[in-house]
Amino acid sequence: MLTAIRKLQSSSEHLTALHPEFLLLCLLSRCYKAGLSILEEDVFEVDQPRDLFLFCYYGLVASQTGNDKHWKKVVPESIGASTQCMLLLYTSVVVTAPMSTVNAIAVEAFKKYILVSLIHHGQSPTNLPKYASSVAQRNLKNLCQPYIELANSYSNGKIADIETYVEANKDKFESDNNLGLVKQAVSSMYKRNIQRLTQTYLTLSLQDIANRVQLNSPKEAEMHVLQMIKDGEIYATINQKDGMVRFLEDPEQYKTCEMIEHIDSSIQRLMTLSKKLNGVDELMSCDPLYLLKAGRERQRFDFDDFDNVPQ
């Protein structure tokens, strides 16, 4: 099937009808890594909207189920800013894609969009981006109310409250196959609370961290801190002798050869994308259907509004 995709593609940026079928096959056979080659490619040409919805949804499910570091695809938001994983990328694409009516794929993706936003940003956006369709703006929240309430409980910062809510709605989350992401969201609250401590304190004991973050023991606090150091979420050192944690500044100075190459490649990629968008804008501005619709919506003008150009 992968060979067939390559034969049907006009370019590596072309999304065919076989793309979602291939990812579904990867899911059913549990060969999650097999779909990595097409998930890493940028999509620019789409034949049918349904193909894009399914491709992104199967891609985010595979990313969630695969649970492997090779599935992580970081997308720099800005120089020195945090990164997003593949899950957040695909959920945002599905939720904001143009749609004339609400579909089940978008609803399920929006549920994951809320959870992934909590995990990676510590908050869920109260409103969809402005470029999301009006249909999505009006209906998605009403169809995902338990997840909206979960996000509200998360924003309160009280772990006991969110754990109580999750336990009360466990069956709902489990039937949606989102219980794993919900548990990750609850676990991420400990990380958020530890990150807040780094903004206030230079040193803290493991016991103090456990008390402030509502963990059961200093040992559990140590495991959380070590994992966050490993993932690059905080910069700190732990003195095993006296059980003290010292928080450090970000050591990245953004002047190494590797970082300069990374910045340069990001700039080149953005320039290429900008040229493509300009090309699409020019084609759309000359499209007869677009001009016809724009003409209908345009208000009546007086003759004085037009330039005196000969016919």
Short mmCIF file of C-alpha atoms in Angstrom, two decimals:
data_model
loop_
_atom_site.label_atom_id
_atom_site.label_comp_id
_atom_site.label_asym_id
_atom_site.label_seq_id
_atom_site.Cartn_x
_atom_site.Cartn_y
_atom_site.Cartn_z
CA MET A 1 0.00 0.00 0.00
CA LEU A 2 2.90 2.35 0.69
CA THR A 3 4.21 1.62 -2.81
CA ALA A 4 0.76 2.44 -4.23
CA ILE A 5 0.79 5.76 -2.36
CA ARG A 6 4.13 6.67 -3.91
CA LYS A 7 2.80 5.80 -7.36
CA LEU A 8 -0.34 7.90 -6.95
CA GLN A 9 1.39 10.96 -5.46
CA SER A 10 2.08 13.85 -7.79
CA SER A 11 4.62 15.01 -5.18
CA SER A 12 5.64 14.18 -1.63
CA GLU A 13 3.22 16.90 -0.44
CA HIS A 14 0.21 15.27 -2.10
CA LEU A 15 -2.29 13.58 0.23
CA THR A 16 -4.04 10.73 -1.58
CA ALA A 17 -7.12 8.70 -0.63
CA LEU A 18 -4.78 5.85 0.34
CA HIS A 19 -3.00 7.81 3.07
CA PRO A 20 -5.69 7.36 5.75
CA GLU A 21 -6.23 3.73 4.69
CA PHE A 22 -2.52 3.06 5.14
CA LEU A 23 -2.49 4.61 8.62
CA LEU A 24 -5.59 2.61 9.58
CA LEU A 25 -3.79 -0.55 8.47
CA CYS A 26 -0.80 0.44 10.64
CA LEU A 27 -3.16 0.84 13.62
CA LEU A 28 -4.98 -2.45 13.09
CA SER A 29 -1.73 -4.37 12.68
CA ARG A 30 -0.07 -2.43 15.55
CA CYS A 31 2.84 -1.54 13.25
CA TYR A 32 2.84 2.07 14.41
CA LYS A 33 6.32 2.93 13.19
CA ALA A 34 5.46 1.87 9.64
CA GLY A 35 3.44 5.05 9.16
CA LEU A 36 6.23 7.34 10.30
CA SER A 37 7.49 7.90 6.74
CA ILE A 38 4.25 9.56 5.57
CA LEU A 39 3.52 11.31 8.86
CA GLU A 40 6.82 13.18 8.65
CA GLU A 41 5.93 14.64 5.24
CA ASP A 42 4.32 18.06 4.88
CA VAL A 43 0.86 18.01 3.31
CA PHE A 44 -0.01 20.74 0.84
CA GLU A 45 -2.31 19.15 -1.76
CA VAL A 46 -5.52 17.40 -0.70
CA ASP A 47 -8.00 15.72 -3.04
CA GLN A 48 -10.91 15.29 -0.60
CA PRO A 49 -11.50 16.98 2.81
CA ARG A 50 -12.48 13.62 4.33
CA ASP A 51 -9.03 12.25 3.51
CA LEU A 52 -7.38 15.07 5.46
CA PHE A 53 -9.67 14.58 8.47
CA LEU A 54 -9.04 10.84 8.60
CA PHE A 55 -5.30 11.16 7.93
CA CYS A 56 -4.82 13.59 10.81
CA TYR A 57 -7.07 11.64 13.16
CA TYR A 58 -5.38 8.30 12.49
CA GLY A 59 -2.04 10.07 12.77
CA LEU A 60 -2.82 11.43 16.23
CA VAL A 61 -4.23 8.05 17.37
CA ALA A 62 -1.07 6.33 16.16
CA SER A 63 1.05 8.91 17.97
CA GLN A 64 -0.95 8.37 21.14
CA THR A 65 -0.92 4.56 20.90
CA GLY A 66 2.65 4.15 19.68
CA ASN A 67 4.05 5.86 22.78
CA ASP A 68 7.53 5.96 21.34
CA LYS A 69 9.99 8.83 21.23
CA HIS A 70 10.33 8.42 17.47
CA TRP A 71 6.71 9.48 17.10
CA LYS A 72 7.48 12.86 18.63
CA LYS A 73 7.59 15.59 16.02
CA VAL A 74 8.47 18.93 17.54
CA VAL A 75 7.30 22.10 15.85
CA PRO A 76 9.11 25.23 17.09
CA GLU A 77 6.62 27.99 17.95
CA SER A 78 9.37 30.61 18.13
CA ILE A 79 13.04 30.85 18.94
CA GLY A 80 13.53 29.66 22.50
CA ALA A 81 9.86 28.74 22.97
CA SER A 82 8.47 25.38 23.98
CA THR A 83 7.62 22.71 21.44
CA GLN A 84 4.54 20.74 20.54
CA CYS A 85 4.33 17.02 19.91
CA MET A 86 2.75 15.40 16.90
CA LEU A 87 -0.48 14.91 18.83
CA LEU A 88 -1.06 18.64 19.25
CA LEU A 89 -0.20 19.31 15.62
CA TYR A 90 -2.73 16.85 14.22
CA THR A 91 -5.51 17.68 16.66
CA SER A 92 -5.26 21.38 15.82
CA VAL A 93 -5.34 20.63 12.08
CA VAL A 94 -8.54 18.57 12.36
CA VAL A 95 -10.29 21.06 14.63
CA THR A 96 -9.49 24.10 12.48
CA ALA A 97 -9.92 22.52 9.04
CA PRO A 98 -12.75 24.00 6.93
CA MET A 99 -16.06 22.19 7.43
CA SER A 100 -19.62 22.92 6.35
CA THR A 101 -21.16 20.68 9.01
CA VAL A 102 -19.96 19.04 12.22
CA ASN A 103 -18.52 15.58 11.69
CA ALA A 104 -17.66 12.80 14.12
CA ILE A 105 -13.95 12.99 13.29
CA ALA A 106 -13.74 16.65 14.35
CA VAL A 107 -15.68 15.96 17.56
CA GLU A 108 -13.35 13.14 18.61
CA ALA A 109 -10.31 15.20 17.63
CA PHE A 110 -11.53 18.16 19.69
CA LYS A 111 -11.72 15.95 22.79
CA LYS A 112 -8.08 15.02 22.28
CA TYR A 113 -7.26 18.65 21.44
CA ILE A 114 -8.40 19.69 24.91
CA LEU A 115 -6.46 16.92 26.66
CA VAL A 116 -3.26 17.41 24.68
CA SER A 117 -3.40 21.17 25.29
CA LEU A 118 -3.59 20.50 29.03
CA ILE A 119 -0.65 18.09 28.86
CA HIS A 120 1.67 20.29 26.82
CA HIS A 121 0.56 23.83 27.71
CA GLY A 122 -1.01 23.41 31.13
CA GLN A 123 -4.21 24.99 29.90
CA SER A 124 -6.92 24.45 27.32
CA PRO A 125 -7.83 27.29 24.97
CA THR A 126 -11.18 28.78 25.94
CA ASN A 127 -11.91 29.63 22.31
CA LEU A 128 -10.92 28.02 19.05
CA PRO A 129 -8.55 29.97 16.79
CA LYS A 130 -10.20 32.66 14.67
CA TYR A 131 -9.45 30.74 11.49
CA ALA A 132 -11.56 27.77 12.63
CA SER A 133 -14.85 27.44 10.79
CA SER A 134 -17.99 29.01 12.23
CA VAL A 135 -19.55 25.53 12.42
CA ALA A 136 -16.74 24.36 14.69
CA GLN A 137 -16.93 27.53 16.78
CA ARG A 138 -20.65 27.04 17.40
CA ASN A 139 -20.95 23.31 18.01
CA LEU A 140 -17.78 21.56 19.16
CA LYS A 141 -17.85 22.82 22.75
CA ASN A 142 -21.44 21.71 23.30
CA LEU A 143 -20.60 18.22 22.05
CA CYS A 144 -17.57 17.86 24.34
CA GLN A 145 -18.91 19.25 27.61
CA PRO A 146 -17.27 16.69 29.99
CA TYR A 147 -13.87 17.63 28.58
CA ILE A 148 -14.58 21.35 28.93
CA GLU A 149 -15.46 20.77 32.60
CA LEU A 150 -12.27 18.73 33.03
CA ALA A 151 -10.26 21.67 31.68
CA ASN A 152 -12.03 24.00 34.12
CA SER A 153 -11.13 21.70 37.02
CA TYR A 154 -7.54 21.63 35.78
CA SER A 155 -7.32 25.42 35.74
CA ASN A 156 -8.17 25.53 39.46
CA GLY A 157 -4.83 23.86 40.23
CA LYS A 158 -6.26 21.50 42.85
CA ILE A 159 -5.24 17.92 42.17
CA ALA A 160 -7.84 16.48 44.53
CA ASP A 161 -10.66 18.17 42.61
CA ILE A 162 -9.54 16.95 39.20
CA GLU A 163 -8.95 13.41 40.47
CA THR A 164 -12.47 13.36 41.93
CA TYR A 165 -13.92 14.57 38.63
CA VAL A 166 -11.97 11.99 36.62
CA GLU A 167 -13.12 9.17 38.88
CA ALA A 168 -16.75 10.29 38.57
CA ASN A 169 -16.54 10.39 34.75
CA LYS A 170 -14.16 7.48 34.26
CA ASP A 171 -16.66 5.44 32.24
CA LYS A 172 -17.22 8.31 29.81
CA PHE A 173 -13.50 8.86 29.20
CA GLU A 174 -12.91 5.13 28.87
CA SER A 175 -15.71 4.71 26.32
CA ASP A 176 -14.10 7.49 24.28
CA ASN A 177 -10.73 5.69 24.47
CA ASN A 178 -9.26 8.81 26.09
CA LEU A 179 -8.67 7.58 29.63
CA GLY A 180 -4.92 7.28 29.01
CA LEU A 181 -4.70 10.91 27.87
CA VAL A 182 -6.83 11.98 30.84
CA LYS A 183 -4.40 10.29 33.23
CA GLN A 184 -1.50 12.03 31.48
CA ALA A 185 -3.29 15.35 31.93
CA VAL A 186 -3.68 14.70 35.67
CA SER A 187 -0.02 13.71 35.92
CA SER A 188 1.04 16.85 34.05
CA MET A 189 -0.48 18.99 36.82
CA TYR A 190 2.35 17.90 39.11
CA LYS A 191 4.82 19.09 36.48
CA ARG A 192 3.08 22.45 36.17
CA ASN A 193 3.21 22.96 39.91
CA ILE A 194 6.92 22.06 40.01
CA GLN A 195 7.62 24.46 37.13
CA ARG A 196 5.92 27.24 39.08
CA LEU A 197 8.29 26.58 41.98
CA THR A 198 11.28 27.18 39.69
CA GLN A 199 10.01 30.72 39.08
CA THR A 200 9.96 31.51 42.81
CA TYR A 201 12.73 29.53 44.51
CA LEU A 202 16.41 28.88 43.86
CA THR A 203 16.64 25.89 46.20
CA LEU A 204 14.05 23.66 47.84
CA SER A 205 14.16 20.38 49.71
CA LEU A 206 12.45 17.35 48.22
CA GLN A 207 10.15 17.33 51.23
CA ASP A 208 9.09 20.92 50.55
CA ILE A 209 8.44 20.09 46.89
CA ALA A 210 6.34 17.08 47.89
CA ASN A 211 4.29 19.22 50.27
CA ARG A 212 3.74 22.11 47.85
CA VAL A 213 2.95 19.90 44.85
CA GLN A 214 0.76 17.53 46.90
CA LEU A 215 2.89 14.43 46.34
CA ASN A 216 2.94 11.53 48.78
CA SER A 217 6.66 11.44 49.61
CA PRO A 218 10.06 13.08 48.91
CA LYS A 219 10.98 9.99 46.88
CA GLU A 220 8.03 10.59 44.57
CA ALA A 221 9.03 14.24 44.26
CA GLU A 222 12.56 13.17 43.34
CA MET A 223 11.26 10.90 40.58
CA HIS A 224 9.18 13.72 39.11
CA VAL A 225 12.09 16.17 39.22
CA LEU A 226 14.49 13.68 37.64
CA GLN A 227 12.07 12.93 34.82
CA MET A 228 11.52 16.63 34.15
CA ILE A 229 15.28 17.21 34.06
CA LYS A 230 15.66 14.32 31.62
CA ASP A 231 12.89 15.70 29.38
CA GLY A 232 14.42 19.20 29.44
CA GLU A 233 11.34 20.70 31.11
CA ILE A 234 13.37 22.20 33.97
CA TYR A 235 17.06 22.72 34.70
CA ALA A 236 18.10 21.62 38.18
CA THR A 237 20.52 19.51 40.22
CA ILE A 238 19.70 17.26 43.16
CA ASN A 239 22.01 16.90 46.16
CA GLN A 240 21.42 13.33 47.28
CA LYS A 241 23.21 13.90 50.59
CA ASP A 242 20.91 16.55 52.06
CA GLY A 243 17.92 16.07 49.72
CA MET A 244 18.06 19.60 48.29
CA VAL A 245 17.12 20.63 44.76
CA ARG A 246 18.81 23.60 43.14
CA PHE A 247 17.03 25.20 40.19
CA LEU A 248 19.21 26.53 37.35
CA GLU A 249 18.80 28.86 34.38
CA ASP A 250 18.45 27.59 30.82
CA PRO A 251 22.02 26.85 29.67
CA GLU A 252 21.20 27.36 25.98
CA GLN A 253 22.92 30.51 24.66
CA TYR A 254 21.66 30.15 21.07
CA LYS A 255 25.11 30.65 19.60
CA THR A 256 26.33 27.12 18.88
CA CYS A 257 26.79 25.87 15.32
CA GLU A 258 23.98 23.33 15.76
CA MET A 259 21.53 25.97 16.97
CA ILE A 260 22.45 28.38 14.17
CA GLU A 261 21.90 25.61 11.60
CA HIS A 262 18.56 24.80 13.19
CA ILE A 263 17.45 28.44 13.08
CA ASP A 264 18.61 28.78 9.48
CA SER A 265 16.73 25.66 8.36
CA SER A 266 13.60 26.93 10.12
CA ILE A 267 13.88 30.27 8.33
CA GLN A 268 14.35 28.55 4.97
CA ARG A 269 11.31 26.38 5.60
CA LEU A 270 9.18 29.40 6.50
CA MET A 271 10.32 31.23 3.36
CA THR A 272 9.35 28.25 1.22
CA LEU A 273 5.96 28.06 2.91
CA SER A 274 5.43 31.79 2.39
CA LYS A 275 6.05 31.41 -1.36
CA LYS A 276 3.54 28.57 -1.55
CA LEU A 277 0.91 30.58 0.30
CA ASN A 278 1.43 33.55 -2.01
CA GLY A 279 0.98 31.25 -4.99
CA VAL A 280 -2.26 29.86 -3.58
CA ASP A 281 -3.50 33.38 -2.86
CA GLU A 282 -2.87 34.41 -6.46
CA LEU A 283 -4.67 31.35 -7.85
CA MET A 284 -7.64 31.92 -5.56
CA SER A 285 -7.92 35.59 -6.46
CA CYS A 286 -8.30 34.56 -10.14
CA ASP A 287 -10.71 31.66 -9.53
CA PRO A 288 -14.08 32.30 -11.27
CA LEU A 289 -16.11 30.75 -8.42
CA TYR A 290 -14.37 32.93 -5.84
CA LEU A 291 -14.84 36.07 -7.95
CA LEU A 292 -18.52 35.23 -8.44
CA LYS A 293 -19.09 34.81 -4.70
CA ALA A 294 -17.10 37.93 -3.87
CA GLY A 295 -19.13 39.86 -6.41
CA ARG A 296 -22.39 38.77 -4.83
CA GLU A 297 -21.26 39.82 -1.36
CA ARG A 298 -19.83 43.12 -2.49
CA GLN A 299 -21.96 46.15 -1.76
CA ARG A 300 -23.28 48.37 -4.52
CA PHE A 301 -20.91 51.11 -5.60
CA ASP A 302 -21.54 54.48 -7.15
CA PHE A 303 -19.82 55.40 -10.37
CA ASP A 304 -17.60 57.76 -8.38
CA ASP A 305 -16.11 54.76 -6.56
CA PHE A 306 -14.45 53.47 -9.72
CA ASP A 307 -11.33 54.79 -11.36
CA ASN A 308 -11.79 56.62 -14.65
CA VAL A 309 -10.26 53.87 -16.76
CA PRO A 310 -11.42 53.31 -20.34
CA GLN A 311 -13.37 50.11 -20.88
#
